[in-house]
Amino acid sequence: MFVGYKSFVLKSNQYIYESKKYIYKKSLLIKALFI
């Protein structure tokens, strides 16, 4: 149970990291278009 929870937390952290990176790249792209 605990091991499953730990892997779930790691997966969700990875997902949050990936989505933040994606949003960051998108915002850079938008800024580049408007400059």
mmCIF file of C-alpha atoms in Angstrom:
data_model
loop_
_atom_site.group_PDB
_atom_site.id
_atom_site.type_symbol
_atom_site.label_atom_id
_atom_site.label_comp_id
_atom_site.label_asym_id
_atom_site.label_seq_id
_atom_site.Cartn_x
_atom_site.Cartn_y
_atom_site.Cartn_z
ATOM 1 C CA MET A 1 0.000 0.000 0.000
ATOM 2 C CA PHE A 2 2.705 2.468 1.018
ATOM 3 C CA VAL A 3 4.903 1.606 -1.980
ATOM 4 C CA GLY A 4 1.952 2.175 -4.313
ATOM 5 C CA TYR A 5 1.294 5.540 -2.689
ATOM 6 C CA LYS A 6 4.941 6.535 -3.037
ATOM 7 C CA SER A 7 5.002 5.669 -6.748
ATOM 8 C CA PHE A 8 1.724 7.563 -7.203
ATOM 9 C CA VAL A 9 3.244 10.674 -5.616
ATOM 10 C CA LEU A 10 6.339 10.366 -7.800
ATOM 11 C CA LYS A 11 4.176 9.998 -10.911
ATOM 12 C CA SER A 12 2.020 12.994 -10.026
ATOM 13 C CA ASN A 13 5.114 15.096 -9.274
ATOM 14 C CA GLN A 14 6.542 14.098 -12.667
ATOM 15 C CA TYR A 15 3.229 15.015 -14.316
ATOM 16 C CA ILE A 16 3.151 18.424 -12.592
ATOM 17 C CA TYR A 17 6.761 19.053 -13.647
ATOM 18 C CA GLU A 18 6.037 18.116 -17.267
ATOM 19 C CA SER A 19 2.912 20.275 -17.440
ATOM 20 C CA LYS A 20 4.746 23.271 -15.930
ATOM 21 C CA LYS A 21 7.533 22.827 -18.487
ATOM 22 C CA TYR A 22 4.928 22.629 -21.268
ATOM 23 C CA ILE A 23 3.130 25.780 -20.081
ATOM 24 C CA TYR A 24 6.474 27.586 -19.754
ATOM 25 C CA LYS A 25 7.444 26.688 -23.328
ATOM 26 C CA LYS A 26 4.027 27.794 -24.585
ATOM 27 C CA SER A 27 4.303 31.162 -22.817
ATOM 28 C CA LEU A 28 7.785 31.683 -24.274
ATOM 29 C CA LEU A 29 6.397 30.913 -27.722
ATOM 30 C CA ILE A 30 3.561 33.418 -27.252
ATOM 31 C CA LYS A 31 5.982 36.085 -25.989
ATOM 32 C CA ALA A 32 8.245 35.469 -28.982
ATOM 33 C CA LEU A 33 5.300 35.948 -31.340
ATOM 34 C CA PHE A 34 4.259 39.268 -29.778
ATOM 35 C CA ILE A 35 7.732 40.814 -29.643
#
